[in-house]
JSON list of C-alpha atoms in Angstrom, two decimals:
[
{"chain": "H", "resi": 1, "resn": "MET", "atom": "CA", "xyz": [10.75, -15.77, -20.08]},
{"chain": "H", "resi": 2, "resn": "LEU", "atom": "CA", "xyz": [9.27, -13.76, -17.20]},
{"chain": "H", "resi": 3, "resn": "SER", "atom": "CA", "xyz": [7.31, -16.67, -15.72]},
{"chain": "H", "resi": 4, "resn": "VAL", "atom": "CA", "xyz": [10.50, -18.77, -15.33]},
{"chain": "H", "resi": 5, "resn": "VAL", "atom": "CA", "xyz": [12.21, -16.05, -13.29]},
{"chain": "H", "resi": 6, "resn": "ALA", "atom": "CA", "xyz": [9.03, -15.53, -11.26]},
{"chain": "H", "resi": 7, "resn": "ARG", "atom": "CA", "xyz": [8.85, -19.24, -10.35]},
{"chain": "H", "resi": 8, "resn": "THR", "atom": "CA", "xyz": [12.46, -19.11, -9.18]},
{"chain": "H", "resi": 9, "resn": "LEU", "atom": "CA", "xyz": [11.66, -16.17, -6.92]},
{"chain": "H", "resi": 10, "resn": "LYS", "atom": "CA", "xyz": [8.66, -17.95, -5.48]},
{"chain": "H", "resi": 11, "resn": "ARG", "atom": "CA", "xyz": [10.72, -21.00, -4.55]},
{"chain": "H", "resi": 12, "resn": "ARG", "atom": "CA", "xyz": [13.52, -18.88, -3.17]},
{"chain": "H", "resi": 13, "resn": "ASN", "atom": "CA", "xyz": [11.18, -16.87, -0.98]},
{"chain": "H", "resi": 14, "resn": "GLY", "atom": "CA", "xyz": [9.04, -19.84, 0.08]},
{"chain": "H", "resi": 15, "resn": "ARG", "atom": "CA", "xyz": [5.62, -18.28, -0.53]},
{"chain": "H", "resi": 16, "resn": "PRO", "atom": "CA", "xyz": [3.63, -21.11, -2.13]},
{"chain": "H", "resi": 17, "resn": "ALA", "atom": "CA", "xyz": [0.23, -19.62, -1.19]},
{"chain": "H", "resi": 18, "resn": "LEU", "atom": "CA", "xyz": [0.85, -16.51, -3.26]},
{"chain": "H", "resi": 19, "resn": "PRO", "atom": "CA", "xyz": [1.17, -16.48, -7.04]},
{"chain": "H", "resi": 20, "resn": "SER", "atom": "CA", "xyz": [4.69, -15.78, -8.26]},
{"chain": "H", "resi": 21, "resn": "LEU", "atom": "CA", "xyz": [3.45, -13.82, -11.27]},
{"chain": "H", "resi": 22, "resn": "LEU", "atom": "CA", "xyz": [0.81, -11.07, -11.48]},
{"chain": "H", "resi": 23, "resn": "PHE", "atom": "CA", "xyz": [-0.61, -9.84, -14.78]},
{"chain": "H", "resi": 24, "resn": "PHE", "atom": "CA", "xyz": [-2.12, -6.36, -14.39]},
{"chain": "H", "resi": 25, "resn": "THR", "atom": "CA", "xyz": [-4.73, -5.48, -16.98]},
{"chain": "H", "resi": 26, "resn": "ASP", "atom": "CA", "xyz": [-4.96, -2.01, -18.47]},
{"chain": "H", "resi": 27, "resn": "PRO", "atom": "CA", "xyz": [-7.76, -0.95, -20.83]},
{"chain": "H", "resi": 28, "resn": "VAL", "atom": "CA", "xyz": [-5.34, 0.89, -23.13]},
{"chain": "H", "resi": 29, "resn": "ARG", "atom": "CA", "xyz": [-2.22, -1.27, -23.03]},
{"chain": "H", "resi": 30, "resn": "THR", "atom": "CA", "xyz": [-3.98, -4.64, -22.75]},
{"chain": "H", "resi": 31, "resn": "PRO", "atom": "CA", "xyz": [-7.28, -4.22, -24.64]},
{"chain": "H", "resi": 32, "resn": "ASP", "atom": "CA", "xyz": [-7.82, -8.01, -24.83]},
{"chain": "H", "resi": 33, "resn": "PRO", "atom": "CA", "xyz": [-6.95, -9.28, -21.33]},
{"chain": "H", "resi": 34, "resn": "GLU", "atom": "CA", "xyz": [-8.51, -12.68, -22.03]},
{"chain": "H", "resi": 35, "resn": "ALA", "atom": "CA", "xyz": [-5.98, -13.37, -24.80]},
{"chain": "H", "resi": 36, "resn": "SER", "atom": "CA", "xyz": [-3.10, -12.36, -22.53]},
{"chain": "H", "resi": 37, "resn": "ALA", "atom": "CA", "xyz": [-4.50, -14.41, -19.65]},
{"chain": "H", "resi": 38, "resn": "ALA", "atom": "CA", "xyz": [-4.73, -17.48, -21.88]},
{"chain": "H", "resi": 39, "resn": "ARG", "atom": "CA", "xyz": [-0.93, -17.43, -22.18]},
{"chain": "H", "resi": 40, "resn": "LEU", "atom": "CA", "xyz": [-0.20, -17.20, -18.44]},
{"chain": "H", "resi": 41, "resn": "PRO", "atom": "CA", "xyz": [1.27, -20.23, -16.70]},
{"chain": "H", "resi": 42, "resn": "PRO", "atom": "CA", "xyz": [-0.89, -22.07, -14.16]},
{"chain": "H", "resi": 43, "resn": "GLY", "atom": "CA", "xyz": [-0.53, -20.56, -10.70]},
{"chain": "H", "resi": 44, "resn": "ALA", "atom": "CA", "xyz": [-0.23, -16.98, -11.97]},
{"chain": "H", "resi": 45, "resn": "ALA", "atom": "CA", "xyz": [-2.80, -14.32, -11.11]},
{"chain": "H", "resi": 46, "resn": "ILE", "atom": "CA", "xyz": [-4.64, -11.66, -13.06]},
{"chain": "H", "resi": 47, "resn": "VAL", "atom": "CA", "xyz": [-5.31, -8.28, -11.49]},
{"chain": "H", "resi": 48, "resn": "TYR", "atom": "CA", "xyz": [-8.35, -7.03, -13.39]},
{"chain": "H", "resi": 49, "resn": "ARG", "atom": "CA", "xyz": [-8.43, -3.23, -13.29]},
{"chain": "H", "resi": 50, "resn": "HIS", "atom": "CA", "xyz": [-11.61, -2.03, -14.96]},
{"chain": "H", "resi": 51, "resn": "PHE", "atom": "CA", "xyz": [-11.37, 1.73, -14.25]},
{"chain": "H", "resi": 52, "resn": "GLY", "atom": "CA", "xyz": [-15.17, 2.01, -14.32]},
{"chain": "H", "resi": 53, "resn": "ALA", "atom": "CA", "xyz": [-15.76, 0.21, -17.62]},
{"chain": "H", "resi": 54, "resn": "THR", "atom": "CA", "xyz": [-19.44, -0.38, -18.34]},
{"chain": "H", "resi": 55, "resn": "ASP", "atom": "CA", "xyz": [-18.77, -4.03, -19.26]},
{"chain": "H", "resi": 56, "resn": "ARG", "atom": "CA", "xyz": [-16.74, -4.73, -16.08]},
{"chain": "H", "resi": 57, "resn": "VAL", "atom": "CA", "xyz": [-19.08, -7.38, -14.63]},
{"chain": "H", "resi": 58, "resn": "MET", "atom": "CA", "xyz": [-19.26, -9.34, -17.88]},
{"chain": "H", "resi": 59, "resn": "ARG", "atom": "CA", "xyz": [-15.50, -9.12, -18.44]},
{"chain": "H", "resi": 60, "resn": "ALA", "atom": "CA", "xyz": [-14.72, -10.06, -14.82]},
{"chain": "H", "resi": 61, "resn": "LYS", "atom": "CA", "xyz": [-16.96, -13.12, -15.12]},
{"chain": "H", "resi": 62, "resn": "ARG", "atom": "CA", "xyz": [-15.24, -14.16, -18.37]},
{"chain": "H", "resi": 63, "resn": "LEU", "atom": "CA", "xyz": [-11.84, -13.74, -16.75]},
{"chain": "H", "resi": 64, "resn": "LEU", "atom": "CA", "xyz": [-12.95, -15.76, -13.72]},
{"chain": "H", "resi": 65, "resn": "ARG", "atom": "CA", "xyz": [-14.13, -18.64, -15.93]},
{"chain": "H", "resi": 66, "resn": "LEU", "atom": "CA", "xyz": [-10.82, -18.57, -17.79]},
{"chain": "H", "resi": 67, "resn": "CYS", "atom": "CA", "xyz": [-8.94, -18.52, -14.47]},
{"chain": "H", "resi": 68, "resn": "ARG", "atom": "CA", "xyz": [-10.83, -21.51, -13.12]},
{"chain": "H", "resi": 69, "resn": "ARG", "atom": "CA", "xyz": [-10.17, -23.52, -16.30]},
{"chain": "H", "resi": 70, "resn": "ARG", "atom": "CA", "xyz": [-6.46, -22.68, -16.37]},
{"chain": "H", "resi": 71, "resn": "GLY", "atom": "CA", "xyz": [-5.52, -22.79, -12.68]},
{"chain": "H", "resi": 72, "resn": "LEU", "atom": "CA", "xyz": [-5.08, -19.02, -12.34]},
{"chain": "H", "resi": 73, "resn": "LYS", "atom": "CA", "xyz": [-6.19, -16.64, -9.59]},
{"chain": "H", "resi": 74, "resn": "LEU", "atom": "CA", "xyz": [-8.27, -13.52, -10.21]},
{"chain": "H", "resi": 75, "resn": "LEU", "atom": "CA", "xyz": [-7.88, -10.36, -8.14]},
{"chain": "H", "resi": 76, "resn": "ILE", "atom": "CA", "xyz": [-10.11, -7.38, -8.80]},
{"chain": "H", "resi": 77, "resn": "GLY", "atom": "CA", "xyz": [-8.50, -3.95, -8.72]},
{"chain": "H", "resi": 78, "resn": "ALA", "atom": "CA", "xyz": [-10.00, -1.53, -6.17]},
{"chain": "H", "resi": 79, "resn": "ASP", "atom": "CA", "xyz": [-13.53, -2.94, -6.32]},
{"chain": "H", "resi": 80, "resn": "ALA", "atom": "CA", "xyz": [-14.44, -5.17, -3.39]},
{"chain": "H", "resi": 81, "resn": "ALA", "atom": "CA", "xyz": [-18.11, -5.25, -4.39]},
{"chain": "H", "resi": 82, "resn": "LEU", "atom": "CA", "xyz": [-17.27, -6.68, -7.80]},
{"chain": "H", "resi": 83, "resn": "ALA", "atom": "CA", "xyz": [-14.81, -9.16, -6.28]},
{"chain": "H", "resi": 84, "resn": "ARG", "atom": "CA", "xyz": [-17.50, -10.42, -3.89]},
{"chain": "H", "resi": 85, "resn": "ALA", "atom": "CA", "xyz": [-20.22, -10.46, -6.56]},
{"chain": "H", "resi": 86, "resn": "ILE", "atom": "CA", "xyz": [-18.32, -12.75, -8.92]},
{"chain": "H", "resi": 87, "resn": "GLY", "atom": "CA", "xyz": [-16.44, -14.83, -6.31]},
{"chain": "H", "resi": 88, "resn": "ALA", "atom": "CA", "xyz": [-12.94, -13.58, -7.18]},
{"chain": "H", "resi": 89, "resn": "ASP", "atom": "CA", "xyz": [-9.90, -14.83, -5.30]},
{"chain": "H", "resi": 90, "resn": "GLY", "atom": "CA", "xyz": [-9.11, -11.42, -3.88]},
{"chain": "H", "resi": 91, "resn": "ILE", "atom": "CA", "xyz": [-8.44, -7.77, -4.44]},
{"chain": "H", "resi": 92, "resn": "HIS", "atom": "CA", "xyz": [-5.60, -5.43, -5.30]},
{"chain": "H", "resi": 93, "resn": "LEU", "atom": "CA", "xyz": [-5.69, -1.99, -3.74]},
{"chain": "H", "resi": 94, "resn": "PRO", "atom": "CA", "xyz": [-4.00, 1.09, -5.14]},
{"chain": "H", "resi": 95, "resn": "GLU", "atom": "CA", "xyz": [-1.81, 2.89, -2.61]},
{"chain": "H", "resi": 96, "resn": "ARG", "atom": "CA", "xyz": [-4.51, 5.49, -1.88]},
{"chain": "H", "resi": 97, "resn": "LEU", "atom": "CA", "xyz": [-6.87, 2.70, -0.73]},
{"chain": "H", "resi": 98, "resn": "ALA", "atom": "CA", "xyz": [-4.31, 0.48, 1.04]},
{"chain": "H", "resi": 99, "resn": "ASN", "atom": "CA", "xyz": [-5.66, 1.51, 4.44]},
{"chain": "H", "resi": 100, "resn": "ARG", "atom": "CA", "xyz": [-8.80, -0.55, 3.63]},
{"chain": "H", "resi": 101, "resn": "ALA", "atom": "CA", "xyz": [-6.85, -3.83, 3.54]},
{"chain": "H", "resi": 102, "resn": "GLU", "atom": "CA", "xyz": [-7.28, -4.66, 7.24]},
{"chain": "H", "resi": 103, "resn": "HIS", "atom": "CA", "xyz": [-11.07, -4.20, 7.05]},
{"chain": "H", "resi": 104, "resn": "LEU", "atom": "CA", "xyz": [-11.27, -6.27, 3.86]},
{"chain": "H", "resi": 105, "resn": "ARG", "atom": "CA", "xyz": [-9.15, -9.02, 5.43]},
{"chain": "H", "resi": 106, "resn": "ARG", "atom": "CA", "xyz": [-11.57, -9.35, 8.36]},
{"chain": "H", "resi": 107, "resn": "GLY", "atom": "CA", "xyz": [-14.59, -9.61, 6.06]},
{"chain": "H", "resi": 108, "resn": "ASN", "atom": "CA", "xyz": [-12.92, -11.85, 3.47]},
{"chain": "H", "resi": 109, "resn": "PRO", "atom": "CA", "xyz": [-10.37, -14.05, 5.26]},
{"chain": "H", "resi": 110, "resn": "LYS", "atom": "CA", "xyz": [-9.78, -16.33, 2.25]},
{"chain": "H", "resi": 111, "resn": "TRP", "atom": "CA", "xyz": [-8.96, -13.49, -0.13]},
{"chain": "H", "resi": 112, "resn": "ILE", "atom": "CA", "xyz": [-5.53, -12.70, -1.45]},
{"chain": "H", "resi": 113, "resn": "ILE", "atom": "CA", "xyz": [-5.15, -9.00, -0.73]},
{"chain": "H", "resi": 114, "resn": "THR", "atom": "CA", "xyz": [-2.34, -7.02, -2.29]},
{"chain": "H", "resi": 115, "resn": "ALA", "atom": "CA", "xyz": [-1.68, -3.31, -2.16]},
{"chain": "H", "resi": 116, "resn": "ALA", "atom": "CA", "xyz": [0.42, -0.96, -4.23]},
{"chain": "H", "resi": 117, "resn": "THR", "atom": "CA", "xyz": [3.32, 0.93, -2.71]},
{"chain": "H", "resi": 118, "resn": "HIS", "atom": "CA", "xyz": [5.69, 3.46, -4.17]},
{"chain": "H", "resi": 119, "resn": "THR", "atom": "CA", "xyz": [7.52, 4.17, -0.92]},
{"chain": "H", "resi": 120, "resn": "GLY", "atom": "CA", "xyz": [7.77, 0.79, 0.78]},
{"chain": "H", "resi": 121, "resn": "ALA", "atom": "CA", "xyz": [5.02, 1.68, 3.27]},
{"chain": "H", "resi": 122, "resn": "GLY", "atom": "CA", "xyz": [1.88, -0.38, 3.26]},
{"chain": "H", "resi": 123, "resn": "SER", "atom": "CA", "xyz": [-1.18, -1.52, 5.12]},
{"chain": "H", "resi": 124, "resn": "SER", "atom": "CA", "xyz": [-0.82, -4.31, 7.64]},
{"chain": "H", "resi": 125, "resn": "GLY", "atom": "CA", "xyz": [-3.88, -6.03, 6.19]},
{"chain": "H", "resi": 126, "resn": "ALA", "atom": "CA", "xyz": [-2.30, -6.70, 2.79]},
{"chain": "H", "resi": 127, "resn": "MET", "atom": "CA", "xyz": [-0.69, -10.11, 2.31]},
{"chain": "H", "resi": 128, "resn": "ALA", "atom": "CA", "xyz": [1.77, -8.67, -0.19]},
{"chain": "H", "resi": 129, "resn": "LEU", "atom": "CA", "xyz": [2.81, -5.32, -1.58]},
{"chain": "H", "resi": 130, "resn": "VAL", "atom": "CA", "xyz": [3.41, -4.40, -5.20]},
{"chain": "H", "resi": 131, "resn": "LEU", "atom": "CA", "xyz": [6.35, -1.99, -5.42]},
{"chain": "H", "resi": 132, "resn": "SER", "atom": "CA", "xyz": [6.52, 0.27, -8.45]},
{"chain": "H", "resi": 133, "resn": "PRO", "atom": "CA", "xyz": [7.87, 1.59, -10.67]},
{"chain": "H", "resi": 134, "resn": "VAL", "atom": "CA", "xyz": [11.03, -0.47, -10.52]},
{"chain": "H", "resi": 135, "resn": "PHE", "atom": "CA", "xyz": [12.20, 0.24, -14.08]},
{"chain": "H", "resi": 136, "resn": "PRO", "atom": "CA", "xyz": [11.08, 2.85, -16.64]},
{"chain": "H", "resi": 137, "resn": "SER", "atom": "CA", "xyz": [7.47, 2.18, -17.53]},
{"chain": "H", "resi": 138, "resn": "ALA", "atom": "CA", "xyz": [5.01, 3.13, -20.25]},
{"chain": "H", "resi": 139, "resn": "SER", "atom": "CA", "xyz": [2.37, 3.80, -17.61]},
{"chain": "H", "resi": 140, "resn": "ALA", "atom": "CA", "xyz": [0.99, 7.33, -17.69]},
{"chain": "H", "resi": 141, "resn": "SER", "atom": "CA", "xyz": [0.95, 7.38, -13.88]},
{"chain": "H", "resi": 142, "resn": "ALA", "atom": "CA", "xyz": [4.47, 6.04, -13.37]},
{"chain": "H", "resi": 143, "resn": "SER", "atom": "CA", "xyz": [6.84, 8.23, -11.42]},
{"chain": "H", "resi": 144, "resn": "ARG", "atom": "CA", "xyz": [10.62, 8.14, -11.53]},
{"chain": "H", "resi": 145, "resn": "PRO", "atom": "CA", "xyz": [11.81, 4.49, -11.52]},
{"chain": "H", "resi": 146, "resn": "LEU", "atom": "CA", "xyz": [13.49, 3.15, -8.41]},
{"chain": "H", "resi": 147, "resn": "GLY", "atom": "CA", "xyz": [16.07, 1.02, -10.22]},
{"chain": "H", "resi": 148, "resn": "ALA", "atom": "CA", "xyz": [17.05, -2.53, -9.27]},
{"chain": "H", "resi": 149, "resn": "ARG", "atom": "CA", "xyz": [19.39, -1.60, -6.42]},
{"chain": "H", "resi": 150, "resn": "GLN", "atom": "CA", "xyz": [16.95, 0.66, -4.57]},
{"chain": "H", "resi": 151, "resn": "ALA", "atom": "CA", "xyz": [13.98, -1.63, -5.25]},
{"chain": "H", "resi": 152, "resn": "ASN", "atom": "CA", "xyz": [15.86, -4.69, -3.92]},
{"chain": "H", "resi": 153, "resn": "ALA", "atom": "CA", "xyz": [16.85, -2.75, -0.80]},
{"chain": "H", "resi": 154, "resn": "MET", "atom": "CA", "xyz": [13.26, -1.64, -0.23]},
{"chain": "H", "resi": 155, "resn": "ALA", "atom": "CA", "xyz": [11.95, -5.19, -0.73]},
{"chain": "H", "resi": 156, "resn": "CYS", "atom": "CA", "xyz": [14.37, -6.40, 1.99]},
{"chain": "H", "resi": 157, "resn": "ARG", "atom": "CA", "xyz": [13.04, -3.86, 4.47]},
{"chain": "H", "resi": 158, "resn": "ILE", "atom": "CA", "xyz": [9.36, -4.65, 3.91]},
{"chain": "H", "resi": 159, "resn": "ASN", "atom": "CA", "xyz": [8.07, -7.25, 6.37]},
{"chain": "H", "resi": 160, "resn": "ARG", "atom": "CA", "xyz": [5.91, -9.14, 3.89]},
{"chain": "H", "resi": 161, "resn": "PRO", "atom": "CA", "xyz": [6.18, -10.51, 0.34]},
{"chain": "H", "resi": 162, "resn": "VAL", "atom": "CA", "xyz": [6.82, -7.89, -2.34]},
{"chain": "H", "resi": 163, "resn": "TYR", "atom": "CA", "xyz": [6.16, -7.97, -6.08]},
{"chain": "H", "resi": 164, "resn": "ALA", "atom": "CA", "xyz": [8.14, -5.84, -8.53]},
{"chain": "H", "resi": 165, "resn": "LEU", "atom": "CA", "xyz": [6.10, -3.86, -11.09]},
{"chain": "H", "resi": 166, "resn": "GLY", "atom": "CA", "xyz": [6.98, -1.22, -13.63]},
{"chain": "H", "resi": 167, "resn": "GLY", "atom": "CA", "xyz": [9.03, -1.97, -16.70]},
{"chain": "H", "resi": 168, "resn": "VAL", "atom": "CA", "xyz": [9.71, -5.53, -15.52]},
{"chain": "H", "resi": 169, "resn": "SER", "atom": "CA", "xyz": [10.64, -7.74, -18.47]},
{"chain": "H", "resi": 170, "resn": "ALA", "atom": "CA", "xyz": [12.46, -10.97, -19.24]},
{"chain": "H", "resi": 171, "resn": "ARG", "atom": "CA", "xyz": [15.60, -8.86, -19.85]},
{"chain": "H", "resi": 172, "resn": "ASN", "atom": "CA", "xyz": [15.76, -7.26, -16.40]},
{"chain": "H", "resi": 173, "resn": "ALA", "atom": "CA", "xyz": [13.82, -9.60, -14.10]},
{"chain": "H", "resi": 174, "resn": "GLY", "atom": "CA", "xyz": [16.95, -11.52, -13.10]},
{"chain": "H", "resi": 175, "resn": "ARG", "atom": "CA", "xyz": [18.19, -8.40, -11.29]},
{"chain": "H", "resi": 176, "resn": "LEU", "atom": "CA", "xyz": [15.24, -8.53, -8.88]},
{"chain": "H", "resi": 177, "resn": "ILE", "atom": "CA", "xyz": [16.61, -10.91, -6.28]},
{"chain": "H", "resi": 178, "resn": "ASN", "atom": "CA", "xyz": [14.72, -9.83, -3.15]},
{"chain": "H", "resi": 179, "resn": "PHE", "atom": "CA", "xyz": [11.18, -10.13, -4.45]},
{"chain": "H", "resi": 180, "resn": "ALA", "atom": "CA", "xyz": [8.56, -12.81, -3.80]},
{"chain": "H", "resi": 181, "resn": "GLY", "atom": "CA", "xyz": [7.22, -12.39, -7.32]},
{"chain": "H", "resi": 182, "resn": "LEU", "atom": "CA", "xyz": [7.01, -10.30, -10.45]},
{"chain": "H", "resi": 183, "resn": "ALA", "atom": "CA", "xyz": [4.20, -8.21, -11.88]},
{"chain": "H", "resi": 184, "resn": "ALA", "atom": "CA", "xyz": [3.81, -6.82, -15.36]},
{"chain": "H", "resi": 185, "resn": "ILE", "atom": "CA", "xyz": [1.41, -5.34, -17.84]},
{"chain": "H", "resi": 186, "resn": "GLU", "atom": "CA", "xyz": [2.87, -5.18, -21.34]},
{"chain": "H", "resi": 187, "resn": "ALA", "atom": "CA", "xyz": [5.53, -7.87, -20.78]},
{"chain": "H", "resi": 188, "resn": "LEU", "atom": "CA", "xyz": [2.69, -10.36, -20.32]},
{"chain": "H", "resi": 189, "resn": "ALA", "atom": "CA", "xyz": [0.29, -8.93, -22.90]}
]
């Protein structure tokens, strides 16, 4: 199970303040994020990516209530205003917005701030980076996968915790030895 491997990584990398498992929502691939979130182990986090959905505030509030009941964290994807409005635990920034992490950190010092990276570069304001795609992925935006060897090497060079995303599953997660945690969409849906 993915959460078991993720907990092992968390202990190995000594990052108790950060969740070891991130569930990324996707309106197409995870149409019922609440049902998926209900199966997450305590201590995991949800990255709610609404992509401009008209019901985003209502859904974010429902996810936050579920998170509070179950001991999960809620990060809002690329929408600091929504994160502030509902009292989320933080924000996840796509790579194109990663340069905003430092500013967001100053204004929201208690937030968990993560940022996507596809190259290993990242903003100094992010607490952790999410490296993708590690393995072949069903994501429409996924580029050529890095593979376990290259992804592990990149994670070693990055000077902060790194999550692996992109095709990560229970079958291949054990190959990701240099990561602080794991992230997935469909493997957790």
